Coordinates of C-alpha atoms in Angstrom, one line a residue:
M1 CA -1.6 18.5 13.6
R2 CA -2.6 16.3 16.5
I3 CA -1.2 12.6 15.9
C4 CA -1.8 10.0 18.7
F5 CA 0.3 6.8 18.0
V6 CA -1.8 3.9 19.7
G7 CA 0.9 1.1 20.3
A8 CA 4.1 2.8 19.9
G9 CA 6.6 0.3 20.5
A10 CA 9.8 0.0 17.8
L11 CA 7.7 1.6 14.3
G12 CA 5.4 4.1 16.4
S13 CA 8.1 5.4 18.3
T14 CA 10.7 5.2 15.2
I15 CA 7.6 6.8 12.9
G16 CA 6.6 9.3 15.8
G17 CA 9.8 10.0 16.8
T18 CA 10.5 11.5 13.1
L19 CA 6.7 13.3 12.8
A20 CA 7.6 15.4 15.9
R21 CA 11.1 16.1 15.3
G22 CA 9.5 17.5 12.6
G23 CA 6.9 19.4 14.3
A24 CA 3.9 17.8 14.4
E25 CA 2.3 17.7 17.8
V26 CA 2.3 13.8 19.1
W27 CA 1.8 11.5 21.7
L28 CA 3.1 7.6 22.1
I29 CA 0.5 5.7 23.8
D30 CA 1.3 2.3 25.0
P31 CA 1.2 0.4 27.8
F32 CA 5.0 -0.3 28.4
Q33 CA 5.1 2.0 31.3
A34 CA 8.7 2.0 31.6
H35 CA 9.2 3.2 27.7
V36 CA 7.2 6.0 29.1
E37 CA 8.7 7.4 32.0
A38 CA 11.7 7.3 29.6
I39 CA 10.6 9.0 27.2
N40 CA 8.2 11.8 29.8
A41 CA 12.0 12.2 31.7
G42 CA 13.9 12.8 28.8
G43 CA 13.0 12.6 25.5
L44 CA 12.5 9.7 22.9
R45 CA 16.1 8.4 21.9
M46 CA 16.9 7.8 18.3
L47 CA 19.3 6.1 16.8
E48 CA 20.2 6.2 13.7
G49 CA 22.9 5.6 10.9
G50 CA 25.6 6.2 14.0
A51 CA 23.6 9.6 15.1
E52 CA 22.4 10.3 17.6
T53 CA 19.2 12.7 18.4
V54 CA 17.2 13.2 21.2
V55 CA 13.0 14.3 20.7
K56 CA 10.4 15.8 23.0
V57 CA 7.7 14.3 22.6
S58 CA 4.6 13.6 24.7
A59 CA 3.9 9.7 25.9
C60 CA 1.2 8.6 27.8
T61 CA -0.4 4.8 29.3
S62 CA -3.6 5.2 28.2
A63 CA -5.3 7.4 25.9
D64 CA -7.6 9.1 27.9
Q65 CA -4.5 10.9 29.5
V66 CA -4.3 13.1 26.3
G67 CA -6.9 15.3 26.7
N68 CA -8.4 16.4 24.0
V69 CA -8.9 14.2 21.0
A70 CA -7.0 14.1 17.8
D71 CA -6.8 14.5 14.0
L72 CA -5.2 11.6 13.7
V73 CA -5.0 8.2 15.1
I74 CA -2.4 5.5 13.7
V75 CA -2.4 1.5 14.8
L76 CA 0.0 -0.4 15.5
V77 CA -0.5 -2.3 18.2
K78 CA 0.1 -6.2 17.5
S79 CA -3.2 -6.8 15.5
Y80 CA -4.1 -9.2 17.7
H81 CA -5.3 -6.6 20.3
T82 CA -6.4 -4.7 16.9
R83 CA -9.7 -3.6 19.0
D84 CA -9.3 -4.0 22.2
A85 CA -6.2 -0.7 22.0
I86 CA -9.1 1.4 18.8
R87 CA -11.7 0.4 22.3
A88 CA -9.3 2.2 24.5
A89 CA -8.6 4.7 22.2
A90 CA -12.2 6.1 22.4
P91 CA -11.3 9.2 24.8
I92 CA -9.3 10.9 20.8
I93 CA -11.8 9.9 18.5
G94 CA -14.1 12.7 17.4
P95 CA -15.7 13.0 14.4
Q96 CA -13.4 14.7 12.6
T97 CA -10.8 12.5 13.7
V98 CA -9.1 10.3 11.4
V99 CA -8.4 6.6 12.2
M100 CA -5.0 4.8 9.9
S101 CA -3.2 1.9 10.9
L102 CA -0.1 0.8 8.9
Q103 CA 0.2 -2.4 11.2
N104 CA 1.2 -6.1 8.7
G105 CA -1.4 -8.2 6.9
L106 CA -4.3 -7.6 6.4
G107 CA -8.3 -7.1 8.4
H108 CA -7.4 -4.4 10.4
E109 CA -9.3 -1.2 8.4
D110 CA -12.0 -4.2 9.1
I111 CA -11.8 -4.3 12.7
L112 CA -11.7 -0.5 12.8
S113 CA -15.0 0.0 10.9
E114 CA -16.6 -2.1 12.9
E115 CA -15.7 -0.3 15.9
V116 CA -15.8 3.6 14.7
G117 CA -16.9 3.7 11.3
R118 CA -16.3 3.6 8.1
D119 CA -16.3 7.1 6.3
R120 CA -13.1 8.0 10.0
V121 CA -10.6 4.9 8.4
M122 CA -8.2 4.9 6.4
A123 CA -5.3 2.4 5.1
G124 CA -1.5 2.0 4.5
K125 CA 1.0 0.2 4.2
T126 CA 5.5 1.3 6.1
Y127 CA 8.9 0.2 4.9
V128 CA 10.2 2.1 7.3
G129 CA 12.0 0.0 9.9
G130 CA 12.2 0.3 14.1
V131 CA 14.9 -1.6 16.2
L132 CA 13.0 -1.0 20.7
L133 CA 17.1 -0.6 22.6
G134 CA 14.9 -0.3 25.7
P135 CA 13.1 1.7 27.2
G136 CA 12.9 5.6 25.7
H137 CA 16.0 4.1 23.0
V138 CA 15.2 3.3 19.3
R139 CA 17.2 2.6 16.2
S140 CA 15.1 4.5 13.7
G141 CA 15.5 4.0 10.0
V142 CA 13.4 5.5 7.7
V143 CA 15.4 7.6 5.1
G144 CA 14.7 6.8 1.6
K145 CA 11.7 4.5 3.3
E146 CA 8.5 4.2 2.2
T147 CA 4.8 4.3 3.5
I148 CA 1.2 4.8 0.8
I149 CA -1.3 5.6 2.4
G150 CA -4.9 6.2 0.8
E151 CA -9.2 6.1 1.2
L152 CA -10.6 3.0 1.2
D153 CA -12.1 4.0 -1.2
G154 CA -9.4 4.8 -3.3
R155 CA -10.7 8.4 -3.4
L156 CA -7.9 11.8 -2.9
T157 CA -9.3 13.3 -0.4
E158 CA -8.1 16.4 1.2
R159 CA -7.2 15.1 3.9
A160 CA -5.4 12.6 2.8
Q161 CA -2.9 14.9 0.4
R162 CA -2.9 16.5 4.7
I163 CA -1.2 14.0 5.9
S164 CA 0.0 14.0 2.9
E165 CA 1.8 17.1 3.7
T166 CA 2.6 17.2 7.3
F167 CA 4.6 12.6 6.9
N168 CA 6.7 14.2 3.8
R169 CA 7.3 17.8 6.5
A170 CA 8.7 16.1 8.4
G171 CA 11.3 13.4 7.1
V172 CA 9.2 10.2 6.9
L173 CA 8.9 9.7 2.6
T174 CA 4.7 9.2 2.0
L175 CA 2.7 8.7 -0.3
L176 CA -0.8 9.0 -1.9
S177 CA -2.7 5.8 -3.5
D178 CA -5.8 5.0 -5.4
N179 CA -4.8 1.8 -4.7
I180 CA -4.4 1.7 -1.0
L181 CA -5.3 -2.6 -1.4
G182 CA -3.5 -3.1 -4.1
T183 CA -0.2 -1.4 -1.5
M184 CA -1.4 -3.8 1.0
W185 CA -1.5 -6.9 -1.0
D186 CA 1.9 -5.9 -1.9
K187 CA 3.5 -5.3 1.5
L188 CA 1.7 -9.3 2.3
F189 CA 3.8 -10.1 -0.3
I190 CA 6.3 -9.1 1.3
N191 CA 5.8 -10.2 4.8
V192 CA 4.1 -13.7 3.1
A193 CA 8.0 -14.0 2.2
G194 CA 10.2 -15.0 5.1
G195 CA 8.1 -14.7 7.8
G196 CA 5.8 -18.0 8.8
I197 CA 9.2 -19.7 7.8
T198 CA 11.8 -17.7 9.9
A199 CA 9.2 -18.8 12.2
V200 CA 9.1 -22.2 11.8
T201 CA 13.1 -22.0 11.8
G202 CA 14.1 -20.2 13.6
L203 CA 16.4 -18.4 10.8
T204 CA 17.0 -15.5 10.7
Y205 CA 17.5 -13.7 7.5
G206 CA 20.9 -14.8 6.7
G207 CA 20.2 -18.6 7.9
L208 CA 16.5 -17.3 5.6
Y209 CA 18.7 -17.4 1.7
S210 CA 21.1 -19.6 2.0
L211 CA 18.9 -22.4 1.3
P212 CA 17.8 -23.4 -1.5
I213 CA 14.9 -25.0 0.0
L214 CA 13.8 -22.3 2.1
E215 CA 13.2 -20.3 -0.4
D216 CA 11.7 -22.7 -3.5
C217 CA 8.7 -22.6 0.4
A218 CA 9.2 -18.8 0.4
L219 CA 8.1 -18.7 -3.2
A220 CA 5.1 -21.6 -3.4
A221 CA 4.2 -19.2 -0.8
I222 CA 4.2 -15.3 -2.4
S223 CA 2.6 -17.6 -5.0
E224 CA 0.2 -18.6 -3.6
G225 CA -1.5 -14.5 -2.5
I226 CA 0.0 -13.2 -6.0
A227 CA -3.0 -15.4 -7.3
V228 CA -5.5 -15.0 -4.7
A229 CA -5.5 -10.5 -5.4
Q230 CA -5.2 -11.5 -9.1
A231 CA -8.5 -13.8 -8.4
A232 CA -9.5 -11.7 -6.3
G233 CA -9.5 -8.5 -8.8
V234 CA -6.8 -7.0 -6.9
K235 CA -4.6 -4.5 -8.6
I236 CA -1.7 -5.6 -7.9
S237 CA 2.8 -4.4 -8.4
I238 CA 3.9 -7.7 -7.8
A239 CA 2.9 -10.9 -9.7
D240 CA 6.3 -12.4 -9.9
P241 CA 6.7 -14.8 -6.6
R242 CA 11.3 -13.5 -6.6
L243 CA 10.7 -10.4 -7.3
A244 CA 9.0 -10.5 -3.7
W245 CA 11.7 -12.3 -1.9
T246 CA 14.2 -10.3 -3.7
M247 CA 12.2 -7.1 -1.9
A248 CA 11.8 -8.6 1.3
S249 CA 15.7 -8.6 2.1
A250 CA 16.6 -5.1 1.1
G251 CA 18.9 -3.0 2.4
L252 CA 17.8 -5.2 6.4
P253 CA 21.5 -7.1 7.6
P254 CA 22.0 -11.1 8.6
E255 CA 21.2 -11.0 12.3
F256 CA 17.8 -9.6 11.2
K257 CA 14.4 -11.3 12.3
T258 CA 11.0 -11.0 11.5
S259 CA 8.1 -9.6 13.8
M260 CA 7.2 -13.2 13.7
L261 CA 10.5 -15.0 14.7
Q262 CA 10.2 -11.8 17.1
S263 CA 6.7 -13.0 19.2
L264 CA 7.8 -16.8 19.4
Q265 CA 11.3 -16.5 20.7
S266 CA 9.1 -12.9 23.1
G267 CA 6.9 -16.0 23.9
N268 CA 3.8 -13.6 22.3
L269 CA 0.9 -13.8 19.8
T270 CA 2.3 -13.9 16.4
E271 CA 0.8 -12.2 13.5
V272 CA 0.5 -15.0 11.7
D273 CA -3.3 -15.6 11.0
Y274 CA -3.3 -12.0 10.1
I275 CA -0.5 -12.6 7.4
H276 CA -0.9 -16.0 6.1
G277 CA -4.5 -16.5 7.2
S278 CA -5.1 -14.0 5.1
V279 CA -3.8 -15.1 1.9
V280 CA -6.0 -18.4 2.7
R281 CA -9.3 -16.7 3.7
W282 CA -9.0 -14.0 1.0
G283 CA -8.1 -18.3 -1.4
A284 CA -11.2 -19.4 0.2
K285 CA -13.8 -16.8 -0.8
F286 CA -12.4 -17.4 -4.7
N287 CA -11.2 -20.6 -4.7
V288 CA -7.2 -20.8 -5.2
P289 CA -5.7 -23.3 -3.2
T290 CA -3.3 -22.1 -0.5
P291 CA -1.7 -26.0 0.6
V292 CA 2.0 -24.0 1.3
N293 CA 0.4 -20.6 3.2
A294 CA -2.6 -22.6 5.2
T295 CA 0.8 -25.4 6.5
L296 CA 2.5 -21.9 7.7
V297 CA -0.1 -20.4 9.5
A298 CA -0.9 -25.1 11.3
V299 CA 2.3 -25.1 12.5
V300 CA 3.1 -21.7 13.7
K301 CA 0.3 -21.7 15.8
G302 CA 1.0 -25.5 17.2
L303 CA 4.2 -23.6 18.3
E304 CA 3.0 -21.0 19.8
Y305 CA 0.0 -24.4 21.4
A306 CA 3.2 -26.2 22.5
R307 CA 3.9 -23.1 25.1
S308 CA 0.5 -24.0 26.7
D309 CA -0.6 -26.5 29.6
Y310 CA -1.9 -28.4 26.8
P311 CA -3.2 -31.8 27.9
G312 CA -1.1 -35.0 28.1
K313 CA 1.9 -31.9 27.7
A314 CA 5.0 -34.2 29.8

């Protein structure tokens, strides 16, 4: 199976490297040229559990360098780059290519469907973790971390089974779901737990989980999400906000930073529109108030805007 990762940062490299080590033909596509050059020159260095391995995997900066269509395209760019990224991936998308997002938040599958057709699109969520330590070098957290994939219409198809088998054979623990929308909402609750709050406060998880007033805020944001999902008729498995709050920190060190905080600290846009913003949009659609999430969206966007040359900036 030829698998192309559109977006090969920490998570794309971690999953892609694991699949390559398991025998799949993997291409990592990313505009980070130094990362691509390091991988092609010396392999992808993967640090996990104190042991480092080097995996031979192909990398390039654009899809037209792959030279053939892919069986599976996995999208792992920042959410706001999804449309441009999948358009740029046109050279590797053929009639039988499956396109699947493993990004955080909601709404990516709608964008992908608009660009490549809904029949090509599958959905997935992953609890695999990764940290980019430098060009061609990642710390990976794969062992025991679930990835859940499924068809948008809930069917258990042969292509979904084939992808699941390839992932599991390589050591990426993967489950098939006939309720992928519910899975996506469950994962959204995990992201809602700490994303916006840590972005606003600048706290790592050690700080977030030490201050009760922040826990109250997180539980309120998660509760809004649960209420929205239930109003929309989504079959979720997390009905207690405290469960999502607990799951969000499981296995993570006190120094952990959410991706939203990392984006702000590195001067990039955040994915707040796809996380807290998804709760707000769905809430408006089903007449469920979401004031906590709306406030987090507004404040995070204010922090992004504060970096611009806005009128009256001192």
